[in-house]
Amino acid sequence: MAVDEEILQEFLVEGKENLDRLERELVAFEHHGASEQSISAIFRTVHTIKGTAGFFGFDHLQSLTHVAENLLSKVREGHLALSKPIVSAMLAVVDSCRLMMDWAEQAGTDGDDDHQALKATLESFTPKEDTRVPPPPPGAVAPPTYEDRDTTVRVDVGLLDKLMDLAGELVLARNQLLNLTVGRDSPLVRAAQRLDLVTAELQDSVMKTRLQPIGGVWNKLPRIVRDLSSELGKHARLELEGTETVLDRSILEAIKDPLTHLVRNAIDHGIETPAQRIAKRKPVEGVVVLRASHEGGHVVIEMLDDGGGIDPIRIRAKAIERGFLTTERAAQLTEHETQMLVFAAGVSTAERVTTVSGRGVGMDVVKTNIERAGGTVEISSQLGLGTKIRIKIPLTLAIIPALIVHAGHERYAVPQSGVLELVRADGTNGRRVELVDGTPVYRWRGSLLPLVYLDEALGGVRGGATIVVVHNDGRPFGLVVDAVIDTEEIVVKPLGKRLRDLTAYSGATILGDGRIALILDLRGIARRANLATTKRAAVPRIAVEPERVDRFLIVQLAGDRRVAVALDHVARLEALPASALERAAGIEVMQYRDRMLPLVRLGDALGSPGAPREVLDVVVYNRGDRDLGLVVDGVVDIVEQHVRVETTAHRHGLFGSAIIDGRITDIVDVAALAADLGIAMAAS
């Protein structure tokens, strides 16, 4: 039967969406159990794929899904339990259906494999007395309803890309027209202003057509976690938060593989085996959390796991072994710099090489791909408690805000995502450039900022007095230019083939006056100036006496009172039900992680009692092997700054007061409060 190509493509798109939905339902079952609604949803999805496959004459696809449907009908009728082996077999059905749909897309047929072995596996779960129900004839299959057709329409990706290009050209024309009307007062100016408004709205609408929820990429990850956990003999689950957060489809494609690698890495390296977790008094099942949210014009993705964390001693030893560091340089690394070494090529914390990882290849590629998409990646970890990876990427790369600077006789565009601050080094009031071991530096925020003269870095003569403070790999440096001209929304144009090897540039744009400006690649500029190399030992480092920084968790008590707790000993923040409260030896306690957690109501202890609540905000404070739960009214913020503690009058449970984040704040003496409960805890 001849099938219209457009109808076939619609079937394939909808079929793959159905398979994605089926996979999510099956994986979710293992963590949340099977409800009648979820089993019915799984059954309907398989039935839809089977019926439509019959309509198109894809016999192998129809036959396999028919056997799967028979099995699911027994589950739905209560004759079988949806067990883990059945789920594994159904996931194999999903994989086989995807393969047949790929064949159909490329060759118009569902392939030659009749999948007899898989069908036999499915039939082995079905009771022998089972009677088969023949599939309905193709004509009996009701067409899809997807209510959605009245409100949505499928658009070819190529057309969206073309619309984006045209919107970019319109932005360029708008910029040029506005540049021509500066300082004039005529009907043309008002028309230009109206065009500016309409162009901005059109640009925003066109960009929204390219935005897709990040859940579309994440939906495949629970299956990966399930299969990998089984392969490694571990118990782990993936929790997804913020799946509705949207990104440009080109960015989504760029981060899909890095995110997959990070999740696999968390299961392989981070989450411990059940025996190890029991020995550490952790729940047997490990947790990996993926969280996405919008932050200005960026999307922030955080991945957290409650695994073993990064061992700084091991990673420094591996970096020394690989020749990235000398022993002396390794001893100077901060905790953050040590953890960032996992992104260096060839450095791995794995104890052995497996089929999953361990060769030190992957994390460096993750970092490179994220930076290529205009993003940044940071890592923080606590040995024995877990790891947090934070990725910050722009919503889109097609049209970006940029700082237009002048150096030599040329103009350049600096993406604002990399700009921290502007400084004028004119020699007055100590604002001057100094030399340390031949390296130009500027005293900036208590440290020495290495400088790169842009004109000199690009082959010209050193000059300029304006410093654009930018960052590369989280490390700030100063880009010295002649002048800062303006900020402007620019349309990114890729460089031609002959210019793609110029690492100092990431693209080009047309400015409002019609001139072409190259877009600077800050990473490439830093490398040209020898401020960033693959071997950290080669990075120039200027030793300065750092200012002492104190770290506090600011918590809320009744009456808008804020107090500070030393952050270094805060283990976790928990929301615990008040119904779980018990009393032992005259004090309030809770059962927490197989241990007894004594509680202190901080408001009551410090004279600011709060109202009764059904859910308690608890700060778990740890010193050595001792835990104490501090019950508060809320958590405000984490603050890092040098504080000067002043004791105006002695009050039990307080060290004193200090100005923290612009407010007078009491600092809690947790050891004193613990002593009131008969718990010996070392003072902070």
XYZ file of C-alpha atoms in Angstrom, residues 47-48 51-52 55 136-145:
15
model
C -2.099 -0.429 21.792
C -1.783 2.870 19.897
C -2.798 -0.227 15.726
C -1.021 2.473 13.749
C -2.351 0.636 9.278
C -8.256 -5.866 14.959
C -8.202 -5.290 11.202
C -6.353 -2.111 10.157
C -9.552 -0.365 9.207
C -10.975 -0.855 12.703
C -8.299 1.233 14.375
C -9.660 4.602 15.363
C -7.481 7.545 14.337
C -5.722 9.450 17.105
C -7.679 12.139 18.866
